Tab-separated table of C-alpha atoms and ligand atoms in Angstrom:
chain	number	residue	atom	x	y	z
A	17	UNK	CA	-29.674	-13.066	-12.247
A	18	UNK	CA	-26.672	-15.347	-12.553
A	19	UNK	CA	-27.220	-15.570	-16.217
A	20	UNK	CA	-27.900	-11.964	-16.397
A	21	UNK	CA	-25.102	-10.918	-15.367
A	22	UNK	CA	-23.030	-13.105	-17.297
A	23	UNK	CA	-24.299	-11.850	-20.494
A	24	UNK	CA	-24.284	-8.594	-19.481
A	25	UNK	CA	-19.891	-9.403	-19.018
A	26	UNK	CA	-20.203	-11.008	-22.494
A	27	UNK	CA	-21.630	-7.966	-24.027
A	28	UNK	CA	-19.615	-5.599	-22.421
A	29	UNK	CA	-22.883	-3.991	-21.269
A	30	UNK	CA	-22.133	-4.312	-17.731
A	31	UNK	CA	-21.447	-1.215	-15.903
A	32	UNK	CA	-18.979	-1.276	-13.749
A	33	UNK	CA	-18.433	0.664	-10.360
A	34	UNK	CA	-15.250	1.578	-8.518
A	35	UNK	CA	-15.736	2.947	-5.451
A	36	UNK	CA	-12.143	5.132	-3.800
A	37	UNK	CA	-10.665	5.840	-6.385
A	38	UNK	CA	-6.871	5.807	-4.608
A	39	UNK	CA	-3.925	3.518	-5.585
A	40	UNK	CA	-6.313	0.361	-6.146
A	41	UNK	CA	-9.515	1.965	-7.765
A	42	UNK	CA	-8.226	4.025	-10.118
A	43	UNK	CA	-5.988	1.468	-12.040
A	44	UNK	CA	-9.205	-0.783	-11.730
A	45	UNK	CA	-10.857	1.769	-13.101
A	46	UNK	CA	-9.046	3.020	-15.904
A	47	UNK	CA	-8.442	-0.933	-17.041
A	48	UNK	CA	-12.068	-1.442	-17.643
A	49	UNK	CA	-12.231	1.627	-19.296
A	50	UNK	CA	-9.909	0.329	-21.707
A	51	UNK	CA	-11.495	-3.496	-22.440
A	52	UNK	CA	-14.267	-1.219	-23.555
A	53	UNK	CA	-16.975	-1.396	-20.435
A	54	UNK	CA	-18.555	2.030	-19.348
A	55	UNK	CA	-17.132	2.444	-15.885
A	56	UNK	CA	-18.034	5.180	-13.009
A	57	UNK	CA	-16.195	5.583	-10.538
A	58	UNK	CA	-16.903	7.204	-7.121
A	59	UNK	CA	-15.028	9.030	-4.253
A	60	UNK	CA	-15.913	10.887	-0.655
A	61	UNK	CA	-13.445	13.106	-1.715
A	62	UNK	CA	-13.864	15.955	-4.078
A	63	UNK	CA	-10.885	16.779	-5.946
A	64	UNK	CA	-10.496	13.016	-7.387
A	65	UNK	CA	-13.077	13.971	-9.970
A	66	UNK	CA	-12.343	16.655	-10.882
A	67	UNK	CA	-8.778	15.810	-11.339
A	68	UNK	CA	-10.094	13.071	-13.476
A	69	UNK	CA	-12.707	14.800	-15.491
A	70	UNK	CA	-9.695	17.214	-16.880
A	71	UNK	CA	-7.675	14.425	-17.674
A	72	UNK	CA	-5.367	14.822	-14.580
A	73	UNK	CA	-3.316	12.787	-12.549
A	74	UNK	CA	-3.205	12.982	-9.114
A	75	UNK	CA	-0.840	10.044	-8.528
A	76	UNK	CA	2.554	10.368	-10.016
A	77	UNK	CA	3.202	6.492	-11.637
A	78	UNK	CA	-0.607	7.049	-13.757
A	79	UNK	CA	0.166	9.267	-16.265
A	80	UNK	CA	-2.110	11.795	-17.022
A	81	UNK	CA	-2.471	10.915	-21.210
A	82	UNK	CA	-3.614	7.057	-19.607
A	83	UNK	CA	-6.455	9.259	-17.906
A	84	UNK	CA	-7.124	12.011	-20.756
A	85	UNK	CA	-7.297	8.799	-23.077
A	86	UNK	CA	-10.139	7.330	-21.279
A	87	UNK	CA	-11.851	10.049	-21.029
A	88	UNK	CA	-11.993	10.722	-24.091
A	89	UNK	CA	-13.780	7.365	-24.752
A	90	UNK	CA	-16.808	8.563	-23.508
A	91	UNK	CA	-17.781	5.539	-20.925
A	92	UNK	CA	-15.314	6.706	-17.730
A	93	UNK	CA	-17.386	8.870	-15.161
A	94	UNK	CA	-15.971	10.108	-11.251
A	95	UNK	CA	-18.288	11.301	-9.445
A	96	UNK	CA	-19.451	11.886	-5.398
A	97	UNK	CA	-22.654	11.621	-6.318
A	98	UNK	CA	-23.385	7.722	-4.834
A	99	UNK	CA	-26.655	7.445	-6.160
A	100	UNK	CA	-25.106	6.358	-9.370
A	101	UNK	CA	-24.601	3.470	-8.064
A	102	UNK	CA	-27.772	1.956	-9.489
A	103	UNK	CA	-26.491	2.758	-13.017
A	104	UNK	CA	-23.612	-0.349	-12.049
A	105	UNK	CA	-24.006	-3.545	-12.368
A	106	UNK	CA	-20.879	-4.812	-10.265
A	107	UNK	CA	-19.675	-2.329	-8.015
A	108	UNK	CA	-15.800	-2.921	-6.673
A	109	UNK	CA	-15.099	-1.458	-3.326
A	110	UNK	CA	-11.138	-0.077	-2.759
A	111	UNK	CA	-10.716	1.988	0.774
A	112	UNK	CA	-8.503	2.350	3.223
A	113	UNK	CA	-8.288	-0.186	6.265
A	114	UNK	CA	-6.179	1.237	8.479
A	115	UNK	CA	-5.352	0.340	12.420
A	116	UNK	CA	-6.690	2.463	14.478
A	117	UNK	CA	-4.994	4.470	17.681
A	118	UNK	CA	-5.149	1.324	19.521
A	119	UNK	CA	-3.530	-1.083	16.123
A	120	UNK	CA	-6.808	-2.427	15.486
A	121	UNK	CA	-8.665	-3.097	12.526
A	122	UNK	CA	-10.519	0.200	11.355
A	123	UNK	CA	-13.247	-1.057	9.645
A	124	UNK	CA	-15.151	2.763	9.213
A	125	UNK	CA	-13.830	2.910	5.489
A	126	UNK	CA	-15.599	-0.451	4.602
A	127	UNK	CA	-18.816	0.145	6.897
A	128	UNK	CA	-19.443	3.663	5.817
A	129	UNK	CA	-18.954	3.127	1.920
A	130	UNK	CA	-20.960	0.333	2.468
A	131	UNK	CA	-23.469	2.480	4.257
A	132	UNK	CA	-23.756	4.744	1.332
A	133	UNK	CA	-24.425	1.820	-1.389
A	134	UNK	CA	-27.515	0.469	0.537
A	135	UNK	CA	-30.047	3.634	-0.691
A	136	UNK	CA	-29.263	3.333	-3.908
A	137	UNK	CA	-29.172	-0.698	-4.298
A	138	UNK	CA	-31.430	-2.373	-6.858
A	139	UNK	CA	-32.125	-6.089	-7.313
A	140	UNK	CA	-29.439	-7.812	-9.726
A	141	UNK	CA	-25.747	-6.284	-8.704
A	142	UNK	CA	-22.599	-7.304	-7.839
A	143	UNK	CA	-20.523	-6.188	-4.529
A	144	UNK	CA	-16.879	-6.966	-4.298
A	145	UNK	CA	-14.498	-5.958	-1.417
A	146	UNK	CA	-11.331	-5.469	-2.656
A	147	UNK	CA	-9.968	-4.004	0.362
A	148	UNK	CA	-6.907	-5.893	2.166
A	149	UNK	CA	-9.109	-6.667	5.460
A	150	UNK	CA	-9.155	-9.769	7.920
A	151	UNK	CA	-11.753	-12.767	6.922
A	152	UNK	CA	-14.830	-12.238	7.341
A	153	UNK	CA	-15.062	-8.923	6.600
A	154	UNK	CA	-17.089	-9.766	3.509
A	155	UNK	CA	-19.995	-12.156	5.046
A	156	UNK	CA	-20.019	-10.702	8.581
A	157	UNK	CA	-19.588	-6.979	8.156
A	158	UNK	CA	-20.277	-5.834	4.505
A	159	UNK	CA	-23.517	-8.144	3.331
A	160	UNK	CA	-25.430	-7.490	6.760
A	161	UNK	CA	-25.564	-3.677	5.946
A	162	UNK	CA	-26.156	-4.161	2.346
A	163	UNK	CA	-29.352	-6.418	3.372
A	164	UNK	CA	-30.620	-3.514	5.234
A	165	UNK	CA	-31.224	-2.583	1.739
A	166	UNK	CA	-34.227	-5.100	2.506
A	167	UNK	CA	-32.108	-7.244	-0.904
A	168	UNK	CA	-31.051	-10.651	0.160
A	169	UNK	CA	-27.753	-11.786	-0.262
A	170	UNK	CA	-27.993	-14.827	-3.605
A	171	UNK	CA	-31.238	-13.815	-4.630
A	172	UNK	CA	-30.876	-9.814	-5.209
A	173	UNK	CA	-27.560	-9.431	-4.747
A	174	UNK	CA	-24.090	-11.402	-4.975
A	175	UNK	CA	-21.078	-10.753	-2.661
A	176	UNK	CA	-17.815	-11.407	-3.109
A	177	UNK	CA	-13.960	-11.199	-2.034
A	178	UNK	CA	-11.310	-10.036	-4.556
A	179	UNK	CA	-7.636	-8.908	-2.872
A	180	UNK	CA	-5.482	-6.214	-4.830
A	181	UNK	CA	-2.054	-7.298	-5.236
A	182	UNK	CA	-0.941	-3.673	-7.081
A	183	UNK	CA	3.228	-3.322	-6.884
A	184	UNK	CA	2.906	0.156	-7.583
A	185	UNK	CA	5.507	1.622	-10.273
A	186	UNK	CA	6.030	-2.273	-10.951
A	187	UNK	CA	7.419	-1.915	-14.445
A	188	UNK	CA	6.895	-4.873	-14.913
A	189	UNK	CA	3.262	-5.984	-12.902
A	190	UNK	CA	0.438	-4.521	-13.598
A	191	UNK	CA	-3.862	-4.330	-12.725
A	192	UNK	CA	-3.809	-6.692	-16.169
A	193	UNK	CA	-1.520	-9.176	-15.800
A	194	UNK	CA	-1.273	-9.726	-11.741
A	195	UNK	CA	-3.350	-13.025	-11.843
A	196	UNK	CA	-6.435	-12.302	-9.234
A	197	UNK	CA	-7.586	-14.435	-6.181
A	198	UNK	CA	-11.552	-14.536	-5.792
A	199	UNK	CA	-14.079	-15.671	-3.701
A	200	UNK	CA	-17.397	-15.056	-3.344
A	201	UNK	CA	-20.700	-16.074	-0.401
A	202	UNK	CA	-22.025	-18.745	-3.325
A	203	UNK	CA	-21.049	-20.911	-6.608
A	204	UNK	CA	-23.573	-18.609	-8.720
A	205	UNK	CA	-21.491	-15.235	-7.421
A	206	UNK	CA	-18.422	-16.752	-7.810
A	207	UNK	CA	-19.453	-17.390	-11.349
A	208	UNK	CA	-20.115	-13.749	-11.950
A	209	UNK	CA	-17.074	-11.917	-10.056
A	210	UNK	CA	-14.818	-14.548	-11.577
A	211	UNK	CA	-16.063	-14.028	-15.135
A	212	UNK	CA	-15.689	-9.812	-14.334
A	213	UNK	CA	-12.714	-10.398	-13.111
A	214	UNK	CA	-11.221	-12.272	-16.497
A	215	UNK	CA	-12.567	-9.019	-18.103
A	216	UNK	CA	-9.216	-7.123	-17.361
A	217	UNK	CA	-6.983	-9.967	-15.572
A	218	UNK	CA	-4.340	-12.327	-17.355
A	219	UNK	CA	-5.691	-15.413	-14.943
A	220	UNK	CA	-8.278	-15.522	-11.829
A	221	UNK	CA	-7.837	-17.385	-9.610
A	222	UNK	CA	-11.053	-18.902	-7.899
A	223	UNK	CA	-11.338	-19.971	-4.358
A	224	UNK	CA	-14.180	-21.844	-2.135
A	225	UNK	CA	-15.358	-18.916	-0.173
A	226	UNK	CA	-14.581	-15.113	1.003
A	227	UNK	CA	-13.013	-16.236	3.602
A	228	UNK	CA	-9.748	-17.687	2.054
A	229	UNK	CA	-10.016	-15.323	-0.496
A	230	UNK	CA	-9.193	-12.675	2.627
A	231	UNK	CA	-6.641	-15.098	4.045
A	232	UNK	CA	-4.587	-15.763	1.019
A	233	UNK	CA	-4.170	-12.073	1.331
A	234	UNK	CA	-2.778	-11.863	4.478
A	235	UNK	CA	-1.078	-14.764	4.131
A	236	UNK	CA	0.810	-13.623	1.309
A	237	UNK	CA	1.344	-9.741	3.278
A	238	UNK	CA	2.696	-11.823	6.644
A	239	UNK	CA	4.777	-13.727	4.469
A	240	UNK	CA	6.793	-10.517	3.694
A	241	UNK	CA	6.332	-9.205	7.150
A	242	UNK	CA	8.044	-12.060	9.290
A	243	UNK	CA	11.206	-12.495	6.525
A	244	UNK	CA	12.164	-8.878	6.517
A	245	UNK	CA	11.990	-9.096	10.317
A	246	UNK	CA	14.294	-11.939	10.012
A	247	UNK	CA	16.517	-10.436	7.449
A	248	UNK	CA	16.086	-7.098	9.767
A	249	UNK	CA	17.253	-9.579	12.998
A	250	UNK	CA	20.217	-10.809	11.233
A	251	UNK	CA	21.221	-6.856	9.924
A	252	UNK	CA	21.835	-6.719	13.633
A	253	UNK	CA	23.496	-9.918	14.524
A	254	UNK	CA	26.039	-9.580	11.488
A	255	UNK	CA	26.835	-6.153	11.761
A	256	UNK	CA	27.735	-6.903	15.568
A	257	UNK	CA	30.253	-9.583	14.255
A	258	UNK	CA	31.293	-6.938	11.414
A	259	UNK	CA	29.205	-9.197	8.459
A	260	UNK	CA	27.545	-7.359	5.480
A	261	UNK	CA	24.259	-8.323	5.612
A	262	UNK	CA	23.865	-7.311	2.078
A	263	UNK	CA	26.632	-9.291	0.512
A	264	UNK	CA	25.332	-12.428	2.869
A	265	UNK	CA	22.204	-11.516	0.516
A	266	UNK	CA	23.706	-11.382	-2.426
A	267	UNK	CA	26.171	-14.871	-1.862
A	268	UNK	CA	22.801	-16.865	-0.276
A	269	UNK	CA	20.455	-15.890	-3.741
A	270	UNK	CA	22.372	-17.631	-6.038
A	271	UNK	CA	21.182	-20.556	-4.691
A	272	UNK	CA	18.046	-21.479	-7.740
A	273	UNK	CA	16.270	-23.123	-5.457
A	274	UNK	CA	14.433	-22.922	-2.018
A	275	UNK	CA	15.550	-19.037	-1.237
A	276	UNK	CA	13.841	-15.867	-1.966
A	277	UNK	CA	15.792	-12.868	-0.976
A	278	UNK	CA	14.632	-9.884	1.265
A	279	UNK	CA	16.359	-6.879	2.227
A	280	UNK	CA	16.527	-5.287	5.683
A	281	UNK	CA	15.838	-1.495	5.981
A	282	UNK	CA	14.721	1.193	8.035
A	283	UNK	CA	11.220	-0.161	9.245
A	284	UNK	CA	8.126	-1.254	6.959
A	285	UNK	CA	6.392	1.522	4.882
A	286	UNK	CA	3.398	1.323	2.478
A	287	UNK	CA	-0.814	0.808	3.041
A	288	UNK	CA	0.457	-3.267	3.283
A	289	UNK	CA	2.820	-4.772	5.097
A	290	UNK	CA	2.633	-3.107	8.178
A	291	UNK	CA	-0.551	-3.260	8.866
A	292	UNK	CA	-2.363	-5.827	7.252
A	293	UNK	CA	-0.703	-8.407	10.190
A	294	UNK	CA	-2.339	-7.591	12.827
A	295	UNK	CA	-5.794	-7.733	10.718
A	296	UNK	CA	-5.341	-11.469	11.411
A	297	UNK	CA	-3.762	-11.298	15.009
A	298	UNK	CA	-6.538	-9.008	15.795
A	299	UNK	CA	-9.378	-11.645	14.272
A	300	UNK	CA	-7.059	-15.257	15.148
A	301	UNK	CA	-7.927	-13.201	19.071
A	302	UNK	CA	-11.618	-13.845	18.665
A	303	UNK	CA	-10.822	-17.741	18.665
A	304	UNK	CA	-8.365	-18.234	21.112
A	305	UNK	CA	-5.436	-18.637	18.576
A	306	UNK	CA	-2.187	-16.760	18.994
A	307	UNK	CA	0.516	-14.952	16.735
A	308	UNK	CA	3.708	-15.568	17.525
A	309	UNK	CA	5.049	-15.173	14.220
A	310	UNK	CA	3.410	-11.980	13.360
A	311	UNK	CA	3.666	-10.003	16.765
A	312	UNK	CA	7.506	-10.626	16.981
A	313	UNK	CA	7.715	-9.602	12.996
A	314	UNK	CA	5.731	-6.778	14.280
A	315	UNK	CA	7.962	-5.889	17.104
A	316	UNK	CA	11.483	-6.390	15.223
A	317	UNK	CA	10.383	-4.311	12.166
A	318	UNK	CA	9.281	-1.382	14.263
A	319	UNK	CA	12.562	-1.218	16.055
A	320	UNK	CA	14.435	-0.891	13.115
A	321	UNK	CA	14.145	3.499	13.081
A	322	UNK	CA	15.525	3.013	16.878
A	323	UNK	CA	18.549	1.212	15.563
A	324	UNK	CA	19.011	3.257	12.870
A	325	UNK	CA	19.031	5.998	15.334
A	326	UNK	CA	21.794	4.718	17.518
A	327	UNK	CA	23.735	4.366	13.880
A	328	UNK	CA	23.487	7.995	13.715
A	329	UNK	CA	24.800	8.834	16.626
A	330	UNK	CA	27.464	6.737	16.160
A	331	UNK	CA	28.456	7.962	12.690
A	332	UNK	CA	28.229	11.463	14.410
A	333	UNK	CA	30.229	10.417	17.597
A	334	UNK	CA	33.006	9.635	15.469
A	335	UNK	CA	32.866	12.992	13.931
A	336	UNK	CA	32.976	14.169	17.211
A	337	UNK	CA	29.315	15.543	17.258
A	338	UNK	CA	26.544	14.830	19.534
A	339	UNK	CA	23.352	14.469	17.974
A	340	UNK	CA	21.417	17.386	19.880
A	341	UNK	CA	21.560	20.500	17.831
A	342	UNK	CA	23.301	18.611	14.609
A	343	UNK	CA	21.965	19.187	10.993
A	344	UNK	CA	21.010	15.810	9.734
A	345	UNK	CA	19.423	15.923	6.008
A	346	UNK	CA	17.004	12.236	5.318
A	347	UNK	CA	17.303	11.345	2.096
A	348	UNK	CA	14.171	9.918	0.823
A	349	UNK	CA	10.426	10.219	2.465
A	350	UNK	CA	8.521	7.677	0.222
A	351	UNK	CA	8.120	4.104	1.964
A	352	UNK	CA	9.549	2.505	-1.207
A	353	UNK	CA	12.201	3.498	-4.493
A	354	UNK	CA	10.923	5.603	-6.916
A	355	UNK	CA	7.397	6.395	-5.878
A	356	UNK	CA	5.616	9.709	-3.955
A	357	UNK	CA	3.329	7.435	-1.773
A	358	UNK	CA	4.545	8.021	2.141
A	359	UNK	CA	1.921	6.485	3.951
A	360	UNK	CA	3.124	4.063	6.973
A	361	UNK	CA	7.197	5.707	5.798
A	362	UNK	CA	9.373	4.852	8.310
A	363	UNK	CA	10.823	8.154	7.237
A	364	UNK	CA	8.914	9.721	9.600
A	365	UNK	CA	10.030	7.346	12.667
A	366	UNK	CA	13.229	8.670	11.668
A	367	UNK	CA	11.993	11.995	11.447
A	368	UNK	CA	10.317	11.666	14.652
A	369	UNK	CA	13.171	10.368	17.279
A	370	UNK	CA	16.054	12.457	15.442
A	371	UNK	CA	13.908	15.591	16.078
A	372	UNK	CA	12.741	14.684	19.565
A	373	UNK	CA	16.454	13.757	20.811
A	374	UNK	CA	17.467	18.009	19.241
A	375	UNK	CA	18.386	17.214	16.141
A	376	UNK	CA	17.974	19.897	13.467
A	377	UNK	CA	16.545	17.858	10.953
A	378	UNK	CA	15.638	18.433	6.986
A	379	UNK	CA	14.571	16.036	4.263
A	380	UNK	CA	15.277	15.291	0.697
A	381	UNK	CA	12.665	13.416	-2.075
A	382	UNK	CA	12.284	14.420	-5.298
A	383	UNK	CA	9.272	12.808	-5.280
A	384	UNK	CA	7.574	14.664	-2.645
A	385	UNK	CA	8.504	18.339	-2.416
A	386	UNK	CA	6.009	19.195	-0.205
A	387	UNK	CA	5.003	16.590	2.973
A	388	UNK	CA	1.067	17.107	2.568
A	389	UNK	CA	-1.318	16.526	5.260
A	390	UNK	CA	-1.378	12.540	6.648
A	391	UNK	CA	-3.537	10.976	9.825
A	392	UNK	CA	-0.609	10.874	11.586
A	393	UNK	CA	2.421	12.748	11.073
A	394	UNK	CA	0.580	16.519	11.218
A	395	UNK	CA	3.636	18.254	12.441
A	396	UNK	CA	5.987	17.360	9.550
A	397	UNK	CA	2.901	18.996	6.752
A	398	UNK	CA	4.337	21.813	4.853
A	399	UNK	CA	8.401	21.201	4.793
A	400	UNK	CA	9.598	21.041	1.733
A	401	UNK	CA	12.202	18.957	0.147
A	402	UNK	CA	15.879	20.074	1.096
A	403	UNK	CA	18.361	20.020	-2.040
A	404	UNK	CA	21.652	18.341	-1.137
A	405	UNK	CA	24.366	20.110	0.081
A	406	UNK	CA	27.221	19.680	2.318
A	407	UNK	CA	26.360	21.740	5.234
A	408	UNK	CA	24.923	18.828	6.878
A	409	UNK	CA	26.267	17.111	9.513
A	410	UNK	CA	24.889	13.937	8.819
A	411	UNK	CA	22.968	12.582	5.805
A	412	UNK	CA	20.814	9.218	6.154
A	413	UNK	CA	20.193	7.112	3.183
A	414	UNK	CA	16.257	6.084	4.243
A	415	UNK	CA	14.556	5.565	0.630
A	416	UNK	CA	16.424	3.570	-2.039
A	417	UNK	CA	15.548	6.099	-5.365
A	418	UNK	CA	17.084	5.674	-7.791
A	419	UNK	CA	18.351	8.994	-7.610
A	420	UNK	CA	20.359	8.367	-4.371
A	421	UNK	CA	22.094	5.122	-6.213
A	422	UNK	CA	23.471	7.187	-9.285
A	423	UNK	CA	24.093	10.829	-7.164
A	424	UNK	CA	27.798	11.502	-6.455
A	425	UNK	CA	28.938	11.705	-3.056
A	426	UNK	CA	32.030	11.439	-3.182
A	427	UNK	CA	31.588	15.734	-2.322
A	428	UNK	CA	29.492	14.667	0.613
A	429	UNK	CA	32.702	15.190	3.912
A	430	UNK	CA	30.013	14.815	6.727
A	431	UNK	CA	29.203	10.897	7.794
A	432	UNK	CA	26.807	9.287	6.073
A	433	UNK	CA	24.423	6.205	7.267
A	434	UNK	CA	22.868	3.890	4.492
A	435	UNK	CA	20.259	2.199	5.352
A	436	UNK	CA	20.191	0.623	2.017
A	437	UNK	CA	22.889	-0.040	0.852
A	438	UNK	CA	23.853	2.021	-2.031
A	439	UNK	CA	26.268	4.779	-0.858
A	440	UNK	CA	29.162	3.063	-2.718
A	441	UNK	CA	31.626	5.850	-1.818
A	442	UNK	CA	31.408	9.138	-0.482
A	443	UNK	CA	33.523	12.047	0.627
A	444	UNK	CA	33.629	10.691	4.377
A	445	UNK	CA	32.788	7.704	6.486
A	446	UNK	CA	29.730	5.841	5.159
A	447	UNK	CA	28.064	4.229	7.999
A	448	UNK	CA	25.383	0.643	7.273
A	449	UNK	CA	22.680	0.717	9.223
B	520	NAD	N1	-1.473	0.928	-2.334
B	520	NAD	C1	-1.253	-0.465	-2.836
B	520	NAD	O1	-0.359	-0.922	-3.507
B	520	NAD	C2	-2.314	-1.743	-2.213
B	520	NAD	C3	-2.485	-2.745	-2.496
B	520	NAD	C4	-3.002	-4.040	-2.521
B	520	NAD	C5	-3.854	-3.579	-1.402
B	520	NAD	N2	-4.254	-2.779	-1.036
B	520	NAD	C6	-5.343	-2.275	0.049
B	520	NAD	O2	-5.979	-1.878	-1.170
B	520	NAD	C7	-7.479	-0.691	-0.068
B	520	NAD	C8	-7.479	0.531	-0.422
B	520	NAD	O3	-6.055	1.023	-0.662
B	520	NAD	P1	-5.517	2.435	-1.518
B	520	NAD	O4	-3.753	2.150	-1.471
B	520	NAD	O5	-6.081	2.238	-2.927
B	520	NAD	O6	-6.011	3.255	-0.732
B	520	NAD	P2	-6.127	4.969	-1.177
B	520	NAD	O7	-6.219	5.536	0.222
B	520	NAD	O8	-4.898	5.008	-2.333
B	520	NAD	O9	-7.219	5.339	-2.182
B	520	NAD	C9	-8.903	5.112	-0.859
B	520	NAD	C10	-9.729	5.798	-1.623
B	520	NAD	O10	-10.967	5.553	-1.011
B	520	NAD	C11	-11.134	7.226	-0.774
B	520	NAD	N3	-12.475	6.869	0.248
B	520	NAD	C12	-12.095	6.653	1.484
B	520	NAD	N4	-13.622	6.243	2.107
B	520	NAD	C13	-14.622	6.020	1.416
B	520	NAD	C14	-16.252	6.104	1.200
B	520	NAD	N5	-16.336	6.070	2.198
B	520	NAD	N6	-16.410	6.276	-0.017
B	520	NAD	C15	-15.936	6.553	-1.085
B	520	NAD	N7	-14.853	6.513	-1.742
B	520	NAD	C16	-13.597	6.706	-0.023
B	520	NAD	C17	-10.156	7.981	-0.389
B	520	NAD	O11	-10.814	8.890	-1.087
B	520	NAD	C18	-8.961	7.763	-1.680
B	520	NAD	O12	-9.496	8.084	-2.752
B	520	NAD	C19	-6.765	-0.542	1.118
B	520	NAD	O13	-7.539	-1.721	1.970
B	520	NAD	C20	-5.415	-2.009	0.736
B	520	NAD	O14	-4.102	-1.793	2.324
B	520	NAD	C21	-3.510	-1.357	-1.535
């Protein structure tokens, strides 16, 4: 099985399947096609294959012409028909891994995609999980479901885990030039998975097991979460001392070794940093291990929207106004600058907290003209981006979009609460938060 798969990869007759055509899966699919492989994308959302068939994008930073070009090669297909998994020699799975209502890992997407594979498995395939998850998911969750097909791991199919490191809209790093960690359940599986990724990626990093690969991804995200919590804590402390934390960071980062800058903000956002650390916390409990750093970082980071709301009240107070009944404009709904991704965005928490205290809240975001349906923030669905005008009592900069960095706030006379340190001059009071 190993030599046959390696040979197919070498002569590019290897057919790649990608399950889950979102922020991670779609670039993977495109990159394989661009490298000359036949690739089939699978998604349960019927709209995604329709868009792709028309050569159109549904993710802002992936341009339509890249999709149209890939479709024109005749090597790319996207479908809801999972029976076509039979055609694939390798299947990469990039489905969501959120937390459930109790903030525990929600495995339903991984489980349902593995279950969708089972009826269409054949001998001689490799299945690689890409979703961020706790150590043990590949061999404890995915493999037992796949073996319900009657096929046996290592004898009939291989399993591997390779975490995704996409940084959406980063001009310097994309699928092809970010080194990729790869772990498998056997040396043969590793040889195949490693070779498969080596076709599209500048450098693969083979590790001894799927668990090491799963853990490496969690370490990367926990590292960010803990360091962001640290600067958020320092922000609050320094503010009380009359010291600007952003200026402190700029000074500290001139140290050419042993320091890496992290920046404070209104809270964590995105699909990874607010969620992944708790995958480890949950799993560690099974082994009687505590993860105090992770819990503490989570506590500090989730308290940030409350801190910002307090700063809003202080800013309005300076203008002699109560929060209740004040008109507030939130600048930026996306969780990070210059993208349209609003998953886990802390702006939603500001929106809720300010509205719940009686403020009349609107948002502005050039990347999100209308708020689409989301799993958690249904009450905001359908609201539309409001232009930046002077008839608000308060403006809150929540996302560091470039358009705000270059915006002339001199005409804005109401107070501005700036959580991103980007407002240099305004017509009124600027309060950092
Ligand atoms: N977005 C990022 O920058 C990023 C970075 C690193 C890791 N990750 C991880 O990658 C995984 C995927 O994230 P994403 O951002 O691409 O998510 P996404 O929500 O953008 O895309 C997931 C896709 O999977 C589809 N899907 C859900 N269940 C399915 C099923 N059973 N069968 C087929 N398709 C199904 C959805 O319709 C959606 O199109 C997550 O585990 C995430 O934590 C994401």
